[in-house]
């Protein structure tokens, strides 16, 4: 039993938008399912968790530029060595749904795109939201799979609103039974509440600062749940038991702060 | 304590809800992650690795400092089992300052981390020396009131028994042994770099169990106070082994990685079976029998 970054190489880098790159890996991450993540290690820089945005023979992570670490990721080119540990976490449960809806906010589409492909036969409805049309990544990839509703903050593509603003309408119109979501936590909180009101199951992927990824250190705690091992995907039932969901997160040194302070630090 | 298993310091103990969860998963007592005098952000990732026979970590004692932990400490009664609070400092004075604040919340035990191998100023520099360990214990006893004080020792000391004896003489109410061993290092040979960002890290897990057993055995020979045995426990048999060496209770940490967060429940069940098969009714009867 061994869990640490395994040497891998960059196979290719795809520019998804000005601020987003997909890094394809030379070696696959065997056994991964949608919603699971890997720890990406840049020797001498840092190591951080990223959802797999491609799997089944062509593992990749899709990264949004945020700070020092992602600046270094943006410098990667074909053939560069990186360390990859995992897959980690539980992933989405795809057996529970008959009529799934997938809702993504911004880069939250990363773990949901392979999920949409896996669920293609169940004809999922995808709601993709972003600030602008340019930031709606994987648009063509998703349109190949199924019906897509777009929303943008500025109205440059689809409807001018947040993704969660049209969720209730989609749930009713399409008789959705399970909602899968990933995105900013304030959006996820709204998704959770809409699902509860409409008595629809949801599975939402959360994010927290993470040290070990192995379930031992506690840095990614949300109440009594560990995002790295118990999650990152949580069910309606689990989310309803969390007092910190949508409200609090911990900084690197363990201080509990409001979500807005947490997101300001992450930027 | 309803059973002899304790969540070791450094694992999961960031908030009351997580400690509650660990109690639900079977722990007899739980420990808050080490709290220091002020904000300490810990080391950069990678910080925790698992290799074939154990784990190696250099998390680096991240802590918001005791002032920002007061909200959690004030709620420790909600946990529903005895709560230990681990503290650290870079000087005797810092230990005293944190202990004084923590003692006000009346935890079951204040554990003194004088043995972390992953920091320069805090930790092992105290635990390797009889004199410095005893100074920390005496200073903390001075401000801890009725709260029992338990230094956590390192196997890196030349004679861990002598350090334990010095702590007992300085007023320690119990001894915890051991912290992680080393430090050690792992190198990624393709990257040609140590994998831990801090390069060196403390080794835990099954690899160190024999060292823990020996240290507990050595300490039991020389002190009369109870011993919390820690190091590489993953099964019920391992708890029994440490208890036979002299431990009254046993810490579990890396075992969470090997067997899941319900390792406490599993270990207790396995102990029960062993005890039944071997004619033991009272777990206390196991303590120190390997010395007879």
Coordinates of C-alpha atoms in Angstrom, one line a residue:
Chain A
X1 CA 0.0 0.0 0.0
X2 CA 1.6 3.2 -1.2
X3 CA 0.1 6.6 -1.7
X4 CA 2.3 9.4 -3.1
X5 CA 2.9 11.3 -6.3
X6 CA 3.8 8.9 -9.1
X7 CA 6.0 10.2 -11.9
X8 CA 4.0 11.1 -15.0
X9 CA 4.6 13.3 -18.1
X10 CA 2.5 15.9 -19.8
X11 CA 1.2 14.5 -23.1
X12 CA -0.4 17.7 -24.3
X13 CA -1.8 21.1 -23.1
X14 CA -5.1 22.4 -24.4
X15 CA -6.1 26.0 -24.1
X16 CA -9.7 26.0 -23.0
X17 CA -9.9 29.8 -22.4
X18 CA -7.6 32.6 -21.5
X19 CA -7.6 31.5 -17.9
X20 CA -8.1 27.7 -18.2
X21 CA -5.8 24.9 -19.5
X22 CA -6.4 21.1 -19.7
X23 CA -3.2 19.1 -19.0
X24 CA -3.4 15.6 -20.5
X25 CA -1.1 13.0 -18.9
X26 CA 1.1 10.5 -20.6
X27 CA 0.1 7.7 -18.2
X28 CA -3.5 7.0 -17.4
X29 CA -4.9 7.1 -13.8
X30 CA -6.4 3.6 -13.7
X31 CA -9.7 2.9 -12.1
X32 CA -10.9 6.5 -11.8
X33 CA -14.6 7.4 -11.9
X34 CA -16.2 10.8 -12.5
X35 CA -15.9 13.1 -9.5
X36 CA -12.7 11.6 -8.2
X37 CA -9.6 13.7 -8.0
X38 CA -5.8 13.5 -8.2
X39 CA -3.1 15.3 -6.3
X40 CA -0.9 17.1 -8.8
X41 CA 2.7 17.7 -7.6
X42 CA 5.1 20.1 -9.2
X43 CA 8.4 19.3 -7.6
X44 CA 9.8 22.2 -5.6
X45 CA 6.5 24.2 -6.0
X46 CA 3.5 22.6 -4.2
X47 CA 0.9 19.9 -4.6
X48 CA -2.8 20.4 -5.0
X49 CA -6.0 18.4 -5.6
X50 CA -7.7 18.6 -9.1
X51 CA -10.7 16.7 -10.3
X52 CA -10.1 14.5 -13.3
X53 CA -11.8 16.1 -16.3
X54 CA -11.0 13.2 -18.7
X55 CA -10.5 9.6 -17.9
X56 CA -10.9 6.1 -19.5
X57 CA -7.5 6.0 -21.2
X58 CA -6.8 9.8 -21.4
X59 CA -6.5 11.2 -17.9
X60 CA -6.4 15.0 -17.7
X61 CA -7.0 17.8 -15.2
X62 CA -8.5 21.2 -16.1
X63 CA -7.0 24.1 -14.2
X64 CA -8.1 27.7 -13.8
X65 CA -5.4 30.2 -13.2
X66 CA -5.5 31.5 -9.6
X67 CA -2.1 32.0 -8.0
X68 CA 1.5 30.9 -7.9
X69 CA 0.9 27.2 -8.3
X70 CA -1.4 27.6 -11.3
X71 CA 1.1 30.1 -12.9
X72 CA 3.6 27.2 -12.8
X73 CA 1.0 24.7 -14.2
X74 CA 0.4 27.2 -17.1
X75 CA 4.2 26.9 -17.9
X76 CA 4.0 23.1 -18.4
X77 CA 4.6 21.7 -21.9
X78 CA 4.6 18.4 -23.6
X79 CA 7.1 16.0 -22.0
X80 CA 7.5 17.8 -18.7
X81 CA 7.6 15.6 -15.6
X82 CA 4.9 16.0 -12.9
X83 CA 3.8 13.8 -10.0
X84 CA 0.3 12.5 -9.8
X85 CA -1.2 10.7 -6.9
X86 CA -4.6 9.0 -6.8
X87 CA -7.4 8.6 -7.8
X88 CA -8.8 9.8 -4.5
X89 CA -12.2 10.5 -3.1
X90 CA -15.6 8.8 -3.7
X91 CA -16.8 10.1 -7.1
X92 CA -20.4 10.5 -8.2
X93 CA -22.9 7.7 -7.8
X94 CA -24.4 7.2 -11.3
X95 CA -26.7 4.3 -10.5
X96 CA -29.2 6.3 -8.5
X97 CA -30.6 8.5 -11.3
X98 CA -33.2 7.9 -14.1
X99 CA -33.4 11.5 -15.3
X100 CA -30.3 13.4 -14.3
X101 CA -29.6 17.1 -14.4
X102 CA -26.0 18.3 -14.2
X103 CA -25.4 21.9 -13.0
X104 CA -21.9 23.5 -13.3
X105 CA -20.7 26.9 -12.2
X106 CA -17.5 28.0 -14.0
X107 CA -14.6 25.6 -13.6
X108 CA -17.0 23.3 -11.8
X109 CA -17.7 21.7 -15.1
X110 CA -14.3 19.9 -14.8
X111 CA -15.5 16.8 -12.9
X112 CA -19.0 17.0 -14.4
X113 CA -18.0 16.7 -18.1
X114 CA -16.8 13.1 -17.8
X115 CA -19.9 12.4 -15.7
X116 CA -22.2 13.8 -18.5
X117 CA -20.4 11.5 -21.0
X118 CA -20.9 8.5 -18.7
X119 CA -24.6 9.3 -18.2
X120 CA -25.2 10.0 -21.9
X121 CA -27.6 7.1 -22.3
X122 CA -29.8 8.6 -19.6
X123 CA -30.1 11.8 -21.6
X124 CA -29.0 14.3 -18.9
X125 CA -29.8 18.0 -19.0
X126 CA -26.8 20.2 -18.4
X127 CA -27.0 23.7 -17.1
X128 CA -23.7 25.4 -17.6
X129 CA -23.1 28.8 -16.1
X130 CA -20.1 31.2 -16.2
X131 CA -19.3 34.9 -16.1
X132 CA -19.0 35.3 -19.9
X133 CA -19.3 33.2 -23.0
X134 CA -15.5 32.9 -23.2
X135 CA -15.5 31.3 -19.8
X136 CA -18.0 28.6 -20.7
X137 CA -15.5 25.8 -21.2
X138 CA -16.3 22.4 -22.6
X139 CA -19.3 23.9 -24.4
X140 CA -18.9 21.9 -27.6
X141 CA -17.8 18.8 -25.7
X142 CA -21.1 19.0 -23.7
X143 CA -23.3 19.8 -26.7
X144 CA -22.2 16.6 -28.3
X145 CA -23.4 14.6 -25.4
X146 CA -26.8 16.1 -24.6
X147 CA -29.1 19.0 -24.2
X148 CA -27.3 22.1 -22.7
X149 CA -28.8 25.2 -21.2
X150 CA -26.3 28.1 -21.0
X151 CA -26.3 31.0 -18.6
X152 CA -23.9 33.9 -18.4
X153 CA -23.6 36.8 -16.0
X154 CA -23.3 39.3 -18.9
X155 CA -25.8 37.6 -21.2
X156 CA -23.1 36.9 -23.9
X157 CA -24.3 33.3 -24.2
X158 CA -27.7 31.8 -23.3
X159 CA -29.7 33.4 -20.6
X160 CA -28.4 36.3 -18.6
X161 CA -28.6 34.9 -15.0
X162 CA -26.9 32.4 -12.7
X163 CA -27.1 28.7 -13.5
X164 CA -29.1 28.1 -10.3
X165 CA -31.7 30.6 -11.4
X166 CA -33.1 28.2 -14.0
X167 CA -32.6 24.9 -12.0
X168 CA -36.2 24.8 -10.6
X169 CA -37.7 25.3 -14.0
X170 CA -35.5 22.5 -15.5
X171 CA -36.3 20.2 -12.6
X172 CA -40.1 20.7 -13.3
X173 CA -40.0 20.7 -17.1
X174 CA -37.8 17.6 -17.4
X175 CA -38.9 15.7 -14.4
X176 CA -35.4 15.5 -13.0
X177 CA -34.8 13.0 -10.2
X178 CA -31.1 13.6 -9.4
X179 CA -29.1 16.8 -9.6
X180 CA -25.3 16.6 -9.9
X181 CA -23.4 19.8 -9.2
X182 CA -20.1 21.5 -8.8
X183 CA -19.2 25.1 -8.6
X184 CA -18.8 28.0 -6.2
X185 CA -20.2 26.9 -2.8
X186 CA -22.8 29.7 -2.6
X187 CA -24.2 28.3 -5.9
X188 CA -24.2 24.8 -4.5
X189 CA -26.0 25.9 -1.4
X190 CA -28.8 27.3 -3.6
X191 CA -28.8 24.1 -5.6
X192 CA -29.2 22.1 -2.4
X193 CA -32.1 24.3 -1.2
X194 CA -33.8 24.1 -4.6
X195 CA -33.5 20.4 -4.6
X196 CA -34.8 20.1 -1.1
X197 CA -37.8 22.2 -1.9
X198 CA -38.6 20.1 -5.0
X199 CA -37.8 16.8 -3.2
X200 CA -35.1 15.9 -5.7
X201 CA -31.9 14.1 -4.6
X202 CA -28.6 16.0 -5.2
X203 CA -25.0 15.0 -5.3
X204 CA -22.7 18.0 -4.9
X205 CA -18.9 18.1 -5.2
X206 CA -17.3 20.3 -2.5
X207 CA -13.8 21.9 -2.3
X208 CA -11.6 22.7 0.8
X209 CA -7.9 23.3 1.3
X210 CA -6.3 19.9 1.5
X211 CA -3.1 18.6 3.0
X212 CA -2.9 14.8 3.0
X213 CA -5.7 13.7 0.6
X214 CA -5.6 10.4 2.6
X215 CA -8.2 11.1 5.3
X216 CA -5.9 11.5 8.2
X217 CA -5.0 15.2 8.7
X218 CA -8.4 16.9 9.0
X219 CA -7.5 20.0 7.0
X220 CA -10.4 19.6 4.6
X221 CA -13.0 18.9 7.3
X222 CA -16.6 20.1 6.8
X223 CA -18.2 19.3 10.2
X224 CA -17.4 15.7 10.8
X225 CA -16.9 14.9 7.1
X226 CA -13.5 14.7 5.3
X227 CA -13.8 16.1 1.8
X228 CA -10.8 14.0 0.6
X229 CA -12.1 10.6 1.6
X230 CA -15.8 10.9 2.6
X231 CA -16.3 13.2 -0.4
X232 CA -15.6 15.3 -2.4
X233 CA -19.1 14.3 -3.5
X234 CA -21.8 14.5 -0.8
X235 CA -25.5 13.4 -0.9
X236 CA -28.5 15.5 0.1
X237 CA -28.7 13.6 3.4
X238 CA -25.0 14.3 4.2
X239 CA -25.3 18.0 3.1
X240 CA -28.3 18.5 5.3
X241 CA -26.3 17.5 8.4
X242 CA -23.5 20.0 7.7
X243 CA -23.6 23.2 9.6
X244 CA -20.5 24.5 7.8
X245 CA -21.7 23.8 4.2
X246 CA -22.3 27.1 2.4
X247 CA -21.1 29.1 5.4
X248 CA -17.6 28.3 6.7
X249 CA -14.3 26.8 5.5
X250 CA -10.8 26.5 7.0
X251 CA -7.7 28.4 5.9
X252 CA -4.4 26.5 5.5
X253 CA -3.5 26.9 9.1
X254 CA -6.9 25.7 10.3
X255 CA -8.7 28.9 11.1
X256 CA -12.4 28.7 10.5
X257 CA -13.6 31.7 8.4
X258 CA -16.7 32.7 6.4
X259 CA -16.8 31.5 2.8
X260 CA -16.2 34.9 1.3
X261 CA -13.0 35.3 3.3
X262 CA -12.0 31.7 2.2
X263 CA -12.6 32.5 -1.4
X264 CA -10.7 35.8 -1.2
X265 CA -7.7 33.8 0.2
X266 CA -8.0 31.2 -2.5
X267 CA -7.9 33.8 -5.2
Chain B
X1 CA -12.8 6.0 29.1
X2 CA -15.1 3.4 27.7
X3 CA -12.2 1.6 25.9
X4 CA -8.4 2.1 25.8
X5 CA -8.2 3.6 22.3
X6 CA -7.4 7.3 21.8
X7 CA -7.3 9.4 18.7
X8 CA -3.7 10.5 18.6
X9 CA -2.8 14.1 18.3
X10 CA -2.1 15.5 14.8
X11 CA -5.0 13.5 13.3
X12 CA -8.3 15.0 12.3
X13 CA -8.7 16.9 15.6
X14 CA -9.5 20.3 14.0
X15 CA -13.1 20.8 15.3
X16 CA -15.6 19.5 17.7
X17 CA -17.8 17.9 15.0
X18 CA -14.8 15.8 13.7
X19 CA -14.0 14.7 17.2
X20 CA -17.6 13.7 17.8
X21 CA -17.4 11.7 14.6
X22 CA -14.3 9.8 15.8
X23 CA -16.1 9.0 19.1
X24 CA -19.0 7.6 17.1
X25 CA -16.4 5.5 15.2
X26 CA -15.4 4.0 18.5
X27 CA -12.6 6.0 20.1
X28 CA -12.5 6.0 23.9
X29 CA -11.0 9.4 23.9
X30 CA -9.9 12.0 21.3
X31 CA -7.1 14.6 21.0
X32 CA -7.3 18.1 19.5
X33 CA -4.5 18.7 16.9
X34 CA -1.6 20.4 18.5
X35 CA -2.3 24.1 19.4
X36 CA 0.4 26.7 19.5
X37 CA 0.8 30.2 20.8
X38 CA 0.1 31.9 17.5
X39 CA -0.8 31.3 13.9
X40 CA 1.5 28.8 12.2
X41 CA 0.7 27.8 8.7
X42 CA 2.5 24.5 8.5
X43 CA 4.5 23.2 5.5
X44 CA 3.7 23.2 1.8
X45 CA 2.5 20.1 0.2
X46 CA 3.3 17.3 -0.3
X47 CA 3.0 16.8 3.5
X48 CA 1.8 13.3 4.0
X49 CA 2.9 10.1 2.1
X50 CA 2.3 6.4 2.5
X51 CA 5.1 4.1 1.4
X52 CA 5.1 0.3 1.6
X53 CA 5.5 -0.1 5.3
X54 CA 4.4 3.2 6.9
X55 CA 3.6 6.8 6.5
X56 CA 5.9 9.8 6.5
X57 CA 4.7 13.3 7.2
X58 CA 5.8 16.9 7.6
X59 CA 2.6 18.7 8.1
X60 CA 4.5 21.1 10.3
X61 CA 2.1 21.8 13.2
X62 CA -0.4 24.1 11.4
X63 CA -2.4 25.9 14.0
X64 CA -4.6 29.0 14.2
X65 CA -3.1 29.6 17.7
X66 CA -5.0 29.1 20.9
X67 CA -6.9 32.4 20.7
X68 CA -8.6 31.3 17.5
X69 CA -9.3 27.8 18.8
X70 CA -11.2 29.1 21.8
X71 CA -14.6 28.7 20.0
X72 CA -13.9 25.0 19.6
X73 CA -12.3 24.5 23.0
X74 CA -15.3 26.0 24.7
X75 CA -17.5 23.3 23.2
X76 CA -15.4 20.2 24.0
X77 CA -18.1 18.9 26.4
X78 CA -20.2 18.2 23.3
X79 CA -17.7 15.6 22.1
X80 CA -19.2 13.0 24.5
X81 CA -15.9 11.4 25.5
X82 CA -12.7 12.6 27.3
X83 CA -10.9 15.3 25.2
X84 CA -7.1 15.7 25.3
X85 CA -5.6 18.9 24.0
X86 CA -2.1 18.7 22.5
X87 CA -0.1 21.9 22.8
X88 CA 3.3 23.0 21.5
X89 CA 5.7 26.0 21.9
X90 CA 9.1 27.1 20.9
X91 CA 10.1 27.9 24.5
X92 CA 9.1 26.9 28.0
X93 CA 7.4 30.3 28.2
X94 CA 5.3 29.6 25.1
X95 CA 4.3 26.2 26.5
X96 CA 3.2 27.9 29.8
X97 CA 1.2 30.5 27.9
X98 CA -0.7 28.0 25.8
X99 CA -1.2 25.6 28.7
X100 CA -2.7 28.4 30.9
X101 CA -5.2 29.3 28.3
X102 CA -6.1 25.7 27.5
X103 CA -6.4 24.6 31.2
X104 CA -9.2 27.1 31.5
X105 CA -11.4 24.8 29.4
X106 CA -10.8 21.9 31.7
X107 CA -9.7 19.2 29.1
X108 CA -9.2 15.6 30.3
X109 CA -5.5 15.9 29.7
X110 CA -3.0 18.5 28.4
X111 CA -0.6 16.7 26.1
X112 CA 2.8 18.4 25.6
X113 CA 4.2 17.9 22.2
X114 CA 7.9 17.9 23.0
X115 CA 8.7 15.5 20.2
X116 CA 7.6 16.7 16.7
X117 CA 10.4 16.0 14.3
X118 CA 9.1 18.4 11.6
X119 CA 9.8 21.8 13.0
X120 CA 13.0 23.6 13.8
X121 CA 12.1 25.5 17.0
X122 CA 9.3 23.4 18.5
X123 CA 9.1 19.8 19.4
X124 CA 12.0 17.3 19.4
X125 CA 14.6 19.8 20.6
X126 CA 12.8 19.5 24.0
X127 CA 12.0 15.8 24.0
X128 CA 15.6 14.7 23.3
X129 CA 16.7 16.2 26.6
X130 CA 15.7 15.1 30.1
X131 CA 16.4 18.6 31.4
X132 CA 14.3 20.5 28.8
X133 CA 11.4 18.0 28.9
X134 CA 11.3 18.3 32.7
X135 CA 11.4 22.1 32.5
X136 CA 8.4 22.2 30.2
X137 CA 6.5 19.8 32.4
X138 CA 7.2 21.8 35.5
X139 CA 6.2 25.1 33.9
X140 CA 2.9 23.6 32.6
X141 CA 2.1 21.9 35.9
X142 CA 2.5 25.3 37.5
X143 CA -0.4 26.7 35.5
X144 CA -2.5 23.6 34.7
X145 CA -4.3 23.4 38.0
X146 CA -6.1 20.1 38.3
X147 CA -5.8 19.2 34.6
X148 CA -3.4 16.2 34.2
X149 CA -0.3 16.9 32.2
X150 CA 1.2 14.3 29.8
X151 CA 4.4 14.9 27.8
X152 CA 4.6 13.0 24.5
X153 CA 8.1 11.7 24.1
X154 CA 10.3 10.8 21.2
X155 CA 12.2 7.6 20.5
X156 CA 15.0 9.8 19.3
X157 CA 16.1 10.4 22.9
X158 CA 19.2 8.5 23.9
X159 CA 17.3 6.9 26.8
X160 CA 13.6 7.5 26.6
X161 CA 13.2 5.9 30.1
X162 CA 15.4 8.6 31.7
X163 CA 13.4 11.3 29.9
X164 CA 10.2 9.8 31.2
X165 CA 11.6 9.5 34.7
X166 CA 12.7 13.2 34.6
X167 CA 9.2 14.2 33.5
X168 CA 7.6 12.1 36.3
X169 CA 9.8 13.8 38.8
X170 CA 8.8 17.2 37.4
X171 CA 5.2 16.4 38.1
X172 CA 3.9 14.7 34.9
X173 CA 0.6 12.8 35.5
X174 CA 1.1 10.4 32.5
X175 CA 3.6 9.8 29.7
X176 CA 2.7 9.4 26.0
X177 CA 5.1 7.6 23.8
X178 CA 6.0 7.8 21.0
X179 CA 5.8 10.5 18.4
X180 CA 6.8 9.8 14.8
X181 CA 10.2 8.4 14.3
X182 CA 13.1 9.9 12.3
X183 CA 12.9 12.2 10.5
X184 CA 13.1 10.2 7.3
X185 CA 13.1 11.1 3.6
X186 CA 11.8 9.7 0.3
X187 CA 13.1 10.9 -3.1
X188 CA 11.3 10.7 -6.3
X189 CA 14.0 9.4 -8.6
X190 CA 12.6 10.8 -11.8
X191 CA 12.1 14.3 -10.4
X192 CA 15.4 13.8 -8.5
X193 CA 13.9 15.6 -5.5
X194 CA 12.7 14.7 -2.0
X195 CA 8.9 14.1 -2.3
X196 CA 8.0 16.0 0.9
X197 CA 8.3 19.7 0.3
X198 CA 9.9 20.0 3.8
X199 CA 12.2 17.2 2.6
X200 CA 12.3 15.4 6.0
X201 CA 9.3 13.9 7.8
X202 CA 8.3 11.8 10.8
X203 CA 7.6 8.1 10.1
X204 CA 4.5 6.5 11.5
X205 CA 2.5 3.4 10.9
X206 CA 3.3 -0.3 11.0
X207 CA 7.0 0.4 10.4
X208 CA 7.5 1.9 13.8
X209 CA 5.5 -0.4 16.0
X210 CA 8.5 -2.4 17.3
X211 CA 10.1 0.9 18.3
X212 CA 7.0 2.1 20.1
X213 CA 6.7 -1.3 21.9
X214 CA 10.3 -1.0 23.1
X215 CA 9.9 2.6 24.3
X216 CA 6.8 1.8 26.2
X217 CA 8.5 -1.2 27.7
X218 CA 11.5 0.9 28.8
X219 CA 9.3 3.6 30.3
X220 CA 7.2 1.1 32.2
X221 CA 10.3 -0.2 33.9
X222 CA 11.1 3.2 35.4
X223 CA 7.9 5.2 36.0
X224 CA 4.8 4.6 38.1
X225 CA 2.4 6.9 36.2
X226 CA 0.2 5.6 33.4
X227 CA 1.5 5.4 29.8
X228 CA -0.3 6.2 26.6
X229 CA 1.3 3.9 24.1
X230 CA 1.4 5.1 20.5
X231 CA 2.9 3.8 17.3
X232 CA 1.8 1.7 14.4
X233 CA -1.4 0.3 15.9
X234 CA -3.8 -1.0 13.2
X235 CA -5.2 -4.2 14.8
X236 CA -6.5 -5.3 18.2
X237 CA -3.4 -7.5 18.7
X238 CA -1.3 -4.3 18.4
X239 CA -3.2 -2.7 21.3
X240 CA -2.7 -5.8 23.4
X241 CA 1.0 -5.8 22.6
X242 CA 1.5 -2.2 23.7
X243 CA -0.6 -2.8 26.8
X244 CA 1.5 -5.9 27.7
X245 CA 4.6 -3.6 27.3
X246 CA 3.1 -1.3 29.9
X247 CA 0.5 1.0 28.2
X248 CA -2.7 1.8 30.0
X249 CA -4.3 3.3 26.9
X250 CA -3.3 3.3 23.2
X251 CA -3.2 6.0 20.6
X252 CA -4.3 5.4 17.0
X253 CA -3.5 7.7 14.1
X254 CA -2.1 6.2 10.9
X255 CA -4.3 3.3 11.5
X256 CA -7.1 5.5 10.2
X257 CA -5.4 5.4 6.8
X258 CA -4.9 1.6 6.9
X259 CA -8.3 0.6 8.1
X260 CA -10.6 3.6 7.8
X261 CA -12.0 6.0 10.3
X262 CA -13.8 3.2 12.1
X263 CA -10.5 1.6 13.0
X264 CA -11.3 2.2 16.7
X265 CA -14.4 0.1 16.6
X266 CA -12.6 -2.7 14.6
X267 CA -9.7 -2.7 17.0
X268 CA -11.9 -3.0 20.1
X269 CA -13.9 -5.8 18.5
X270 CA -10.6 -7.7 17.7
X271 CA -9.4 -7.1 21.3
X272 CA -12.6 -8.5 22.7
X273 CA -12.2 -11.7 20.7
X274 CA -8.6 -12.1 21.7
X275 CA -9.4 -11.5 25.4
X276 CA -12.2 -14.1 25.3
X277 CA -10.0 -16.7 23.7
X278 CA -7.2 -16.0 26.2
X279 CA -9.3 -15.8 29.3
X280 CA -9.1 -12.1 30.1
X281 CA -12.2 -10.3 31.4
X282 CA -10.6 -7.0 32.5
X283 CA -8.5 -5.1 30.0
X284 CA -6.5 -3.6 32.9
X285 CA -5.1 -7.1 33.6
X286 CA -3.1 -6.8 30.4
X287 CA -1.0 -3.8 31.5
X288 CA 2.6 -4.6 31.8
X289 CA 2.3 -8.4 31.8
X290 CA 5.2 -8.8 29.5
X291 CA 7.5 -7.6 32.4
X292 CA 6.5 -10.5 34.7

